[in-house]
Amino acid sequence: MTDRLDRWLRLPPNAASSGRARAMLRREMSNASLSADGDDELADTVLLLASELCDNATLHAGTEFEVELSIRPDEIMVAVTDHGAGPLELHLSRPRPKFGRAASHGRGLMLVEQLATSWGTRHDRDGTHRIWFSIARGEPSAATRNGTPQAIELPSLVAEWPDTEQVRQLLHVPTSLGLRLEMPVLVAELIRRLREVLGAEGVSVDVDHGDGSGAFSLAHDGADPSALPGTPFVEVGLPLTSPLRGVLRILPAAGTESTASVNTEIAELTAQRIALAVEKDWLRDADLRRRAWMAYLADASELFGQSMEVPLVVALVPQVVVPRLGQWCAVLLLDETSQLRLSALTHADDETIPDLRAALDPTPPADLRHQLDEILDGSAAPGWFSEPTDGVAVGLTARAQPIGVLLVGRPAGRSHTPEDVALIGDIARRASLAIDNAQTTAAHIATSQALQQALLPRALPREPGIEFAAEYLPASAGSDVGGDFYDVLTLSPQQWLASIGDVCGKGARAAARTGMVRDVLRVLIREGSSLTRAIEILNEVMMDAADPSQFCTLAAALISRPPPGEPPGLTVELILAGHPRAVLARSDGTAEFIGSYGTAVGLTSQLKLVATQHRLYAGDTLLAYTDGVTERRRGREQFGSERLLSAASATAGGEGRHVIASVRSAVEAFSSGPRRDDIALLAVRASP
């Protein structure tokens, strides 16, 4: 035997390290001739405790560790040193519930305490942890004191389990049976089996879905523990994911003095099995609800997007919300003075709508006004109000600017859940976008219509012996500005300029070109230019713009009264610059095309213009039109010139407005489809 033997070994934190440490220790103790001294049992004890310390360092520290062995004549000492707390040790150091398996956590040094002569730990400031033990040589071990082998009583880490067959019956529900059973039935079966295995008086399960409806009894077997105040029972929480919560309650068998007879280990396993069933059922229902809400929101977006009219979009919002998200709903929008005005309202009970309207319009209750002011000031959170009833208010915001507020009264019999509030916020965002789009479109349409009206004369002249009538039918009532126009200018009490034209294209560019054609022609004629020369100068102006895609067809007529002594009527000088020929409807019921084709204005620098002279007698009507009339389609067939002559002659001799009405009716009756081109009609009639 040596006086002293010291050995040191560094090992990585893996599963093989304990084996390597045991091999080193066994080899060194063999070299120290412990067996020759009859210390085989001592060597085995040292190896057991050293393995425990190595496993402890591997599992909890997770760092490299050193094993030190010191063999002295009177004792053997082993020390294991690690270099800091690893993630697992930090995790296990957190506070844990003191029941079940967690209650036995942290008892890894009990063997050391029972078998070692002395032991201890040292924690240095640099994070180094050192655990050591020593065993005296020549003294009987704890297992062989008094010369007789004795069993070492260690603390029980596992509760006493019931019969194996009973445990299997409790926890094993056949897959085929589990698939067929609904969740409440499956839970009822599990607690029935638990009650039989434990011999308990009663078992119950309560669950709270976290939706504001509160906890409810899911199932119970035998006596309900929660229904017996003052009776002790065991309560085990169900390990559910938030927002779910639940508890398993077990009432011990009758005659039992305390709850200690209840096996908490098996109760916890049953609680886990129940939690799996509850959470699976909740997730399935949540998925179905989520799909239903997604379809609901998609349908709402589709409804909101089907119209660009502000009143219709606003009226749809309450109809979508009620009764799914609340008993009533109101939409308040900001007006031009930044004041909230009730724009739409509905209630699940139609008889309540008048009273609700009176409460909200024109001034909401004070509590509600306070919430509305906060929302309009930029608060992103929903506001809760109690007048006129309980409900939630959500701001309507578009392009980072408030446009109004959405009010939703609470559903019947319950308060709004967090899911309801989230859905109301989603509906508010979709409604805000739809309302803002409709308002923007309405503004564009108003601007376009104002521009279109500015391109037409405000009123037609009314003079003795001559009658003017006109009508403009746009292809769209939306924001597009058409290129068709007509104009009548009084040059003197004896002379007028009537013109009608069609600028290629639509929109702002076409509108700008239309205004230029009309104004330039007016100025040139007022300055005394002849009709032919005025159109030639107009062509030069348009060519200077260098935009060949913006040409214009034009029909211009210089209308004059005849000199004194001649028969009553009107004389007409007509020029067609690429425009369809005009119709002359005589008072005797005949109709014909007049005028000679020329070159469109703005298309080429060289114009071909032919001025033709015509005479309108009392009752005759000159009708000018744009190509939207003759090119009106019904499939592949066009309205054409023959139908135009027939419609114009049908009211020959009548007033000019009657001729226009006849042509319009014939065109609209020809095809029921929407107009693809604008239509302009201008009639000049020689009055009797």
XYZ file of C-alpha atoms in Angstrom:
688
model
C 0.000 0.000 0.000
C 1.277 3.400 -0.977
C 1.321 6.256 1.422
C -0.498 8.449 -1.057
C -1.649 8.240 -4.668
C -3.106 11.227 -6.563
C -4.544 11.085 -10.054
C -6.338 13.712 -12.173
C -8.392 13.313 -15.393
C -10.304 15.874 -17.570
C -13.397 14.605 -19.394
C -15.899 16.093 -21.873
C -19.634 16.346 -20.980
C -20.986 13.255 -22.777
C -22.459 9.879 -21.932
C -19.104 8.040 -22.235
C -17.372 10.214 -19.661
C -18.695 8.311 -16.632
C -17.417 5.069 -18.106
C -13.988 6.524 -18.735
C -13.879 7.901 -15.202
C -14.841 4.519 -13.720
C -12.157 2.799 -15.794
C -9.520 5.234 -14.571
C -10.596 4.910 -10.952
C -10.767 1.096 -11.095
C -7.312 0.923 -12.677
C -5.736 3.255 -10.122
C -7.375 1.534 -7.158
C -6.226 -1.809 -8.520
C -2.716 -0.456 -8.786
C -3.032 0.644 -5.168
C -3.759 -3.004 -4.228
C -7.100 -2.253 -2.598
C -8.157 -5.842 -3.343
C -5.221 -7.227 -1.474
C -6.362 -5.347 1.572
C -9.868 -6.810 1.282
C -11.282 -3.493 0.115
C -13.324 -4.815 -2.859
C -16.554 -3.526 -1.372
C -14.914 -0.181 -0.664
C -13.761 0.068 -4.301
C -17.276 -0.689 -5.555
C -18.728 2.013 -3.319
C -16.145 4.537 -4.561
C -16.962 3.683 -8.192
C -20.703 4.017 -7.543
C -20.448 7.410 -5.906
C -17.897 8.697 -8.444
C -20.218 7.679 -11.282
C -23.029 9.580 -9.605
C -20.963 12.751 -9.439
C -19.797 12.372 -13.066
C -23.385 11.933 -14.257
C -24.397 14.948 -12.201
C -21.732 17.117 -13.904
C -22.627 15.812 -17.375
C -26.369 16.333 -17.057
C -26.560 19.560 -15.089
C -23.403 21.558 -15.786
C -22.825 20.611 -19.405
C -19.154 21.657 -19.303
C -15.880 19.789 -19.238
C -15.127 18.385 -15.800
C -12.147 16.984 -13.931
C -12.060 13.873 -11.782
C -9.473 13.743 -8.968
C -8.584 10.594 -7.023
C -6.587 10.620 -3.797
C -5.775 7.332 -2.031
C -4.381 7.683 1.472
C -3.703 5.073 4.112
C -6.751 6.102 6.096
C -9.190 7.224 3.390
C -10.036 7.453 -0.294
C -11.210 10.828 -1.622
C -12.785 11.612 -5.037
C -13.622 15.112 -6.300
C -15.442 16.161 -9.483
C -15.051 19.783 -10.658
C -17.124 21.497 -13.396
C -16.842 25.024 -14.708
C -20.253 26.639 -14.517
C -23.972 26.218 -14.809
C -25.143 25.003 -18.199
C -28.589 25.631 -19.772
C -30.061 22.548 -18.186
C -28.950 23.499 -14.689
C -30.356 26.995 -15.140
C -33.638 25.503 -16.333
C -33.842 23.073 -13.444
C -33.051 25.813 -10.939
C -36.336 27.583 -11.626
C -39.166 27.261 -9.081
C -41.298 24.219 -9.796
C -44.585 22.843 -8.438
C -44.021 20.597 -5.473
C -46.026 17.608 -6.621
C -45.484 14.664 -8.911
C -42.104 13.993 -10.427
C -41.021 17.575 -9.841
C -41.175 16.956 -6.105
C -38.343 14.399 -6.368
C -36.077 16.628 -8.474
C -32.689 17.571 -7.000
C -32.041 14.405 -4.912
C -29.011 13.202 -6.884
C -26.596 13.489 -3.881
C -28.603 11.317 -1.503
C -26.408 8.288 -2.301
C -23.326 10.340 -1.496
C -24.851 11.473 1.779
C -25.766 7.895 2.768
C -22.573 6.059 1.751
C -19.722 8.571 2.123
C -17.900 9.154 5.380
C -17.807 12.849 4.592
C -18.678 14.991 1.578
C -19.071 18.611 0.568
C -19.337 21.168 -2.198
C -17.440 24.304 -3.073
C -18.664 27.107 -5.372
C -16.000 29.561 -6.501
C -16.673 33.085 -7.770
C -15.439 32.177 -11.266
C -18.270 29.647 -11.637
C -16.256 26.545 -10.744
C -18.213 23.883 -8.806
C -16.381 21.181 -6.856
C -18.148 18.223 -5.226
C -16.086 15.746 -3.211
C -16.537 12.786 -0.948
C -14.246 10.617 1.157
C -14.628 7.102 2.556
C -12.576 5.974 5.543
C -10.579 2.775 5.090
C -10.871 0.058 7.669
C -14.392 1.147 8.884
C -17.526 -0.830 8.049
C -19.602 0.788 5.365
C -23.164 1.867 5.836
C -24.199 -1.344 4.130
C -22.297 -3.658 6.501
C -22.448 -2.022 9.918
C -22.476 -4.438 12.856
C -21.039 -7.113 10.535
C -24.442 -7.803 9.002
C -25.487 -6.719 5.541
C -28.237 -4.130 5.830
C -30.543 -2.547 3.271
C -30.000 1.142 2.770
C -33.303 2.964 3.019
C -33.394 5.680 0.362
C -36.233 8.179 0.073
C -38.979 6.879 -2.203
C -38.864 8.697 -5.525
C -41.927 7.010 -7.033
C -45.277 6.604 -5.382
C -46.663 3.146 -4.942
C -48.455 2.215 -8.158
C -51.688 0.255 -8.387
C -51.967 -3.029 -10.179
C -50.393 -2.965 -13.662
C -53.563 -4.196 -15.335
C -55.544 -1.416 -13.664
C -53.085 1.210 -14.887
C -53.288 -0.159 -18.426
C -57.067 -0.097 -18.247
C -56.987 3.500 -17.006
C -54.618 5.022 -19.523
C -55.169 2.890 -22.614
C -58.247 3.787 -24.624
C -58.136 1.830 -27.926
C -57.446 4.061 -30.923
C -60.531 2.907 -32.763
C -62.669 3.679 -29.727
C -60.975 7.049 -29.166
C -61.639 8.108 -32.736
C -65.318 7.313 -32.431
C -65.870 9.009 -29.089
C -66.557 12.714 -28.797
C -64.278 14.562 -26.405
C -66.774 14.870 -23.489
C -67.597 11.145 -23.750
C -63.891 10.234 -23.837
C -63.191 12.378 -20.755
C -66.148 10.838 -18.946
C -64.744 7.379 -19.693
C -61.289 8.340 -18.408
C -62.539 9.724 -15.093
C -64.800 6.694 -14.629
C -61.763 4.439 -14.957
C -59.722 6.696 -12.659
C -62.395 6.512 -9.997
C -62.434 2.702 -10.213
C -58.626 2.411 -10.011
C -58.339 4.797 -7.047
C -61.494 3.616 -5.335
C -62.487 7.283 -5.017
C -65.875 8.615 -4.011
C -66.067 10.956 -6.999
C -64.052 12.578 -9.800
C -64.835 15.709 -11.795
C -63.221 17.822 -14.520
C -63.785 21.586 -14.951
C -62.534 23.512 -17.996
C -62.356 27.214 -18.849
C -61.877 28.117 -22.532
C -60.639 31.604 -21.656
C -63.251 33.291 -23.852
C -65.013 35.121 -21.052
C -67.765 32.545 -20.612
C -66.166 31.200 -17.405
C -65.374 27.692 -16.203
C -67.854 24.870 -16.714
C -68.120 21.250 -15.616
C -66.936 19.049 -18.458
C -67.692 15.706 -16.804
C -67.979 14.051 -13.404
C -68.384 10.520 -12.103
C -69.832 9.731 -8.724
C -70.044 12.574 -6.251
C -68.995 15.969 -7.571
C -66.160 17.224 -5.280
C -66.841 20.889 -6.017
C -70.488 20.449 -5.007
C -69.544 19.334 -1.482
C -68.217 22.393 0.406
C -66.004 21.614 3.345
C -65.083 18.142 2.078
C -61.349 17.687 1.418
C -60.429 16.646 -2.105
C -57.342 16.424 -4.301
C -57.028 19.005 -7.063
C -54.687 18.450 -10.028
C -54.307 21.098 -12.724
C -54.713 20.064 -16.342
C -51.527 20.918 -18.302
C -53.331 22.994 -20.953
C -52.010 25.692 -23.256
C -53.230 29.244 -22.641
C -55.973 30.472 -22.808
C -57.320 27.059 -21.811
C -57.433 26.202 -18.121
C -58.732 23.160 -16.314
C -58.646 21.160 -13.115
C -59.168 17.514 -12.130
C -60.764 17.029 -8.700
C -60.744 13.702 -6.804
C -62.877 13.037 -3.728
C -61.239 10.258 -1.605
C -63.170 7.151 -0.698
C -65.665 7.386 2.136
C -64.107 6.853 5.533
C -60.695 8.117 4.481
C -59.383 10.637 6.945
C -57.300 12.651 4.475
C -56.433 13.031 0.828
C -53.103 11.226 1.288
C -54.683 7.983 0.071
C -55.032 9.411 -3.426
C -52.160 8.497 -5.726
C -51.187 11.854 -7.197
C -48.829 10.292 -9.752
C -51.598 8.420 -11.500
C -53.909 11.424 -11.120
C -51.350 13.565 -12.934
C -51.030 11.035 -15.757
C -54.794 10.982 -16.117
C -54.848 14.792 -16.108
C -52.326 14.785 -18.954
C -54.448 12.312 -20.925
C -57.549 14.450 -20.361
C -55.630 17.613 -21.295
C -54.607 16.048 -24.612
C -58.224 15.251 -25.431
C -59.483 18.699 -24.372
C -56.774 20.588 -26.236
C -57.175 18.483 -29.389
C -60.914 19.140 -29.405
C -60.402 22.860 -28.741
C -57.806 23.154 -31.518
C -60.145 21.407 -33.946
C -63.001 23.721 -33.019
C -60.666 26.725 -33.194
C -59.565 25.682 -36.667
C -63.171 25.320 -37.797
C -64.003 28.720 -36.296
C -60.956 30.267 -37.932
C -61.963 28.893 -41.316
C -65.512 30.151 -40.845
C -64.243 33.609 -39.863
C -61.877 33.704 -42.843
C -64.761 32.887 -45.175
C -66.884 35.496 -43.396
C -64.217 38.189 -43.800
C -63.654 37.250 -47.444
C -67.390 37.533 -48.122
C -67.456 40.900 -46.339
C -64.615 42.211 -48.501
C -66.379 41.004 -51.624
C -69.613 42.731 -50.599
C -67.813 45.966 -49.758
C -65.999 45.945 -53.080
C -69.048 45.394 -55.273
C -70.081 49.027 -55.215
C -68.304 52.358 -55.465
C -71.278 54.324 -54.139
C -70.628 55.641 -50.643
C -74.208 55.287 -49.294
C -74.444 51.663 -50.428
C -71.044 50.681 -49.000
C -71.799 52.354 -45.675
C -75.227 50.697 -45.486
C -73.652 47.268 -46.028
C -71.317 47.500 -43.012
C -73.977 47.151 -40.254
C -75.723 44.429 -42.243
C -72.498 42.403 -42.291
C -71.824 42.860 -38.563
C -75.315 42.183 -37.157
C -76.125 39.724 -35.631
C -72.896 37.793 -35.951
C -70.742 40.156 -33.913
C -73.324 42.149 -31.996
C -76.982 43.016 -31.473
C -76.648 46.343 -33.250
C -74.171 48.300 -35.308
C -73.803 51.926 -36.343
C -71.419 53.749 -38.678
C -70.550 57.380 -37.926
C -68.565 59.276 -40.585
C -66.842 62.634 -40.447
C -68.524 65.283 -42.569
C -66.985 68.327 -44.260
C -66.864 70.147 -40.913
C -65.060 67.203 -39.198
C -68.169 66.400 -37.169
C -69.368 62.823 -36.709
C -72.696 62.098 -38.365
C -74.723 58.901 -38.163
C -74.538 57.369 -41.647
C -75.902 53.832 -41.183
C -77.610 51.893 -38.401
C -79.216 48.506 -37.899
C -80.415 46.347 -34.994
C -81.355 42.696 -34.722
C -84.742 43.885 -33.458
C -86.230 46.277 -36.010
C -88.569 47.807 -33.425
C -85.552 49.064 -31.433
C -84.018 50.997 -34.333
C -86.006 54.273 -33.802
C -85.013 54.460 -30.121
C -81.400 53.623 -30.931
C -81.309 56.238 -33.675
C -82.680 58.845 -31.284
C -79.904 57.965 -28.795
C -77.113 58.322 -31.359
C -78.327 61.088 -33.660
C -77.500 63.914 -33.564
C -75.545 63.708 -30.280
C -74.358 60.402 -28.742
C -74.389 59.914 -24.932
C -71.613 61.575 -22.940
C -69.791 58.309 -22.125
C -69.796 57.366 -25.779
C -68.722 60.844 -26.932
C -65.662 60.595 -24.682
C -64.666 57.288 -26.289
C -65.262 58.665 -29.780
C -63.073 61.694 -29.102
C -60.205 59.476 -27.944
C -60.521 57.282 -31.039
C -60.568 60.270 -33.390
C -57.507 61.680 -31.613
C -55.539 58.651 -32.790
C -56.117 55.951 -30.178
C -55.588 52.569 -31.830
C -57.218 50.639 -28.970
C -60.955 49.923 -29.110
C -63.127 51.961 -26.779
C -65.708 50.384 -24.491
C -68.974 52.158 -23.739
C -72.099 51.415 -21.709
C -74.606 53.852 -23.261
C -76.993 53.357 -24.982
C -75.992 49.713 -24.348
C -72.733 47.911 -23.709
C -70.523 47.768 -26.771
C -67.204 48.447 -28.415
C -66.139 51.348 -30.645
C -63.432 50.946 -33.291
C -61.969 53.703 -35.417
C -62.353 53.776 -39.193
C -59.015 54.878 -40.618
C -57.808 55.153 -44.196
C -54.414 56.402 -45.353
C -53.499 57.157 -41.719
C -56.429 59.565 -41.405
C -59.627 58.994 -39.385
C -62.806 58.886 -41.461
C -65.267 57.744 -38.811
C -66.115 55.247 -36.079
C -67.749 51.811 -36.074
C -69.998 51.062 -33.065
C -71.012 47.484 -32.246
C -73.349 46.590 -29.366
C -72.567 43.437 -27.409
C -74.065 40.107 -28.527
C -77.183 38.796 -26.825
C -76.500 37.177 -23.460
C -72.727 37.725 -23.320
C -69.939 40.255 -23.616
C -67.588 40.647 -26.535
C -64.742 38.128 -26.465
C -61.179 39.011 -27.510
C -61.854 37.086 -30.720
C -64.962 39.223 -31.366
C -62.980 42.417 -30.853
C -60.256 41.236 -33.240
C -62.852 40.436 -35.893
C -64.601 43.778 -35.414
C -61.233 45.476 -35.901
C -60.685 43.490 -39.102
C -64.150 44.396 -40.403
C -63.427 48.043 -39.535
C -60.198 47.997 -41.556
C -61.903 46.432 -44.569
C -64.858 48.794 -44.296
C -62.528 51.783 -43.967
C -60.742 50.847 -47.171
C -64.019 50.290 -49.036
C -65.563 53.557 -47.777
C -62.422 55.537 -48.585
C -62.271 54.034 -52.079
C -65.935 54.864 -52.613
C -65.430 58.422 -51.360
C -62.380 58.863 -53.606
C -64.273 57.470 -56.570
C -67.221 59.736 -55.836
C -64.890 62.726 -55.742
C -63.330 61.702 -59.048
C -66.750 61.203 -60.618
C -67.928 64.592 -59.377
C -64.803 66.232 -60.799
C -65.152 64.419 -64.116
C -68.827 65.235 -64.436
C -68.136 68.876 -63.633
C -65.424 68.906 -66.296
C -67.759 67.192 -68.758
C -70.490 69.750 -68.128
C -67.962 72.546 -68.553
C -67.292 71.271 -72.085
C -70.982 71.607 -72.994
C -72.970 74.846 -73.289
C -74.939 75.759 -70.196
C -78.009 76.599 -72.248
C -78.960 76.683 -75.923
C -80.072 79.937 -77.542
C -83.809 80.577 -77.872
C -84.658 82.878 -80.750
C -87.766 83.402 -82.899
C -87.797 81.333 -86.077
C -85.058 78.911 -84.968
C -85.004 76.093 -82.449
C -81.978 74.295 -80.967
C -82.079 70.941 -79.143
C -79.287 68.698 -77.974
C -78.551 65.659 -75.824
C -75.347 64.069 -74.577
C -75.248 60.395 -73.502
C -71.882 59.385 -71.979
C -70.787 55.781 -72.309
C -70.015 55.760 -68.564
C -71.417 57.667 -65.628
C -68.095 57.172 -63.835
C -64.917 59.200 -63.780
C -64.063 58.921 -67.482
C -64.522 62.124 -69.470
C -65.707 61.524 -72.997
C -64.374 63.240 -76.105
C -67.770 64.010 -77.698
C -69.084 67.559 -77.537
C -71.570 69.984 -79.092
C -71.745 73.776 -79.040
C -74.004 76.595 -80.197
C -72.656 80.152 -80.341
C -74.794 83.232 -81.080
C -72.840 85.514 -83.417
C -75.656 88.023 -83.973
C -79.438 88.072 -83.839
C -79.300 86.810 -87.433
C -76.454 84.276 -87.299
C -75.318 81.293 -85.197
C -72.467 78.795 -85.156
C -73.438 75.191 -84.376
C -70.738 72.563 -84.028
C -70.462 68.958 -82.936
C -67.338 66.833 -82.732
C -65.577 63.755 -81.385
C -62.016 63.914 -80.039
C -60.131 60.630 -80.200
C -59.737 58.987 -76.778
C -61.122 59.622 -73.312
C -59.999 61.096 -70.046
C -58.210 64.293 -69.121
C -56.194 64.548 -72.359
C -59.306 64.198 -74.501
C -61.127 66.742 -72.322
C -58.284 69.244 -72.689
C -58.279 68.806 -76.472
C -62.077 69.132 -76.575
C -61.945 72.437 -74.716
C -59.232 73.711 -77.053
C -61.212 72.792 -80.218
C -64.360 74.481 -78.973
C -62.671 77.644 -77.694
C -60.344 78.144 -80.697
C -63.252 77.723 -83.118
C -65.338 80.217 -81.155
C -62.566 82.824 -81.068
C -61.781 82.526 -84.779
C -65.405 82.837 -85.840
C -65.938 85.807 -83.518
C -62.883 87.490 -85.071
C -64.549 87.289 -88.476
C -62.757 84.336 -90.030
C -64.714 82.302 -92.524
C -65.803 78.861 -91.437
C -63.311 77.186 -93.761
C -60.407 79.406 -92.646
C -61.290 78.958 -88.977
C -61.092 75.162 -89.273
C -57.775 75.413 -91.145
C -56.248 77.544 -88.368
C -57.662 75.109 -85.789
C -55.857 72.306 -87.619
C -52.582 74.247 -87.463
C -52.976 74.759 -83.722
C -53.604 71.048 -83.160
C -50.653 70.077 -85.358
C -48.400 72.308 -83.272
C -49.250 70.104 -80.265
C -47.458 67.221 -82.090
C -49.872 64.602 -80.753
C -51.339 62.705 -83.724
C -53.317 60.417 -81.412
C -55.509 63.366 -80.356
C -57.206 64.230 -83.636
C -60.825 65.352 -83.860
C -63.736 64.884 -86.244
C -65.838 68.029 -86.557
C -69.119 69.114 -88.125
C -69.552 72.897 -88.138
C -72.544 74.799 -89.501
C -72.885 78.545 -89.960
C -76.647 79.209 -89.726
C -78.199 82.489 -90.927
C -81.608 83.986 -91.426
C -82.433 84.711 -95.107
C -82.336 88.326 -96.329
C -85.618 90.268 -96.260
C -87.950 89.395 -99.103
C -86.893 85.769 -99.341
C -89.093 82.865 -98.136
C -88.859 82.229 -94.356
C -86.462 79.562 -93.153
C -82.730 79.248 -92.573
C -79.611 79.030 -94.729
C -76.838 76.653 -93.638
C -73.164 76.503 -94.597
C -71.970 73.027 -93.553
C -68.419 71.679 -93.345
C -67.612 68.090 -92.359
C -64.010 67.596 -91.166
C -63.879 63.802 -91.009
C -67.327 63.728 -89.388
C -70.353 61.626 -90.401
C -72.822 63.356 -92.730
C -75.724 65.199 -91.131
C -79.394 64.262 -91.586
C -81.891 66.716 -93.067
C -85.440 65.728 -92.050
C -88.052 67.581 -94.132
C -91.449 68.551 -92.848
C -93.078 66.264 -95.442
C -91.627 63.155 -93.757
C -88.596 62.585 -95.967
C -85.004 62.476 -94.697
C -81.621 62.527 -96.417
C -77.914 62.807 -95.653
C -76.235 66.107 -96.493
C -72.672 67.405 -96.500
C -69.408 66.327 -98.093
C -66.685 64.365 -96.291
C -63.448 66.149 -95.432
C -60.235 65.507 -93.446
C -60.236 65.198 -89.646
C -58.679 68.087 -87.732
C -55.233 67.500 -86.195
C -54.436 64.438 -88.285
C -52.467 65.961 -91.191
C -51.191 69.387 -92.151
C -53.055 69.343 -95.467
C -56.834 69.575 -95.035
C -59.484 68.755 -97.570
C -62.613 70.732 -96.679
C -65.781 71.192 -98.733
C -68.388 73.758 -97.673
C -71.932 72.884 -98.783
C -74.974 75.199 -98.787
C -78.408 74.088 -97.644
C -81.836 75.625 -97.055
C -84.134 74.795 -94.147
C -87.761 75.648 -94.709
C -90.345 75.965 -91.969
C -90.602 72.631 -90.134
C -87.325 71.211 -91.483
C -84.709 69.878 -89.001
C -80.963 69.470 -89.389
C -79.654 66.665 -87.171
C -75.916 66.280 -86.444
C -74.596 63.351 -84.406
C -71.431 61.491 -83.411
C -70.469 58.003 -84.512
C -71.755 56.486 -81.278
C -75.190 56.455 -82.972
C -74.424 54.608 -86.211
C -71.800 52.336 -84.636
C -74.072 51.080 -81.871
C -73.680 47.272 -81.942
C -75.925 44.287 -81.468
C -73.523 41.399 -81.781
C -71.796 41.935 -85.141
C -74.555 44.150 -86.509
C -74.409 47.962 -86.339
C -77.272 50.417 -86.023
C -76.211 51.957 -89.337
C -77.314 54.923 -91.415
C -80.581 53.482 -92.747
C -82.044 53.007 -89.269
C -80.924 56.542 -88.461
C -82.822 57.996 -91.454
C -85.902 55.991 -90.524
C -85.839 57.193 -86.897
C -85.311 60.834 -87.947
C -88.128 60.810 -90.509
C -90.562 59.229 -88.031
C -91.052 62.591 -86.333
C -90.428 64.810 -89.330
C -92.124 68.175 -88.994
C -92.077 67.932 -85.209
C -89.914 69.843 -82.767
C -86.188 69.246 -82.673
C -86.311 67.602 -79.257
C -88.834 65.112 -80.619
C -86.473 64.184 -83.440
C -83.662 63.632 -80.925
C -85.935 61.587 -78.679
C -86.979 59.397 -81.617
C -83.362 58.706 -82.600
C -82.327 58.014 -79.026
C -85.194 55.571 -78.472
C -84.350 53.725 -81.672
C -80.670 53.447 -80.726
C -81.390 52.161 -77.214
C -84.023 49.718 -78.469
C -81.565 48.341 -81.020
C -79.287 46.906 -78.306
C -79.791 46.279 -74.590
C -76.070 46.147 -73.881
C -74.136 48.994 -72.289
C -72.957 51.849 -74.489
C -69.341 51.515 -75.569
C -69.069 55.020 -77.017
C -70.434 58.431 -76.133
C -73.384 59.801 -78.100
C -73.964 63.469 -78.878
C -77.038 64.727 -80.799
C -77.621 68.321 -81.999
C -80.781 69.419 -83.833
C -81.425 72.763 -85.584
C -85.010 73.366 -86.695
C -86.565 76.156 -88.691
C -89.653 77.073 -86.713
C -92.931 77.728 -88.570
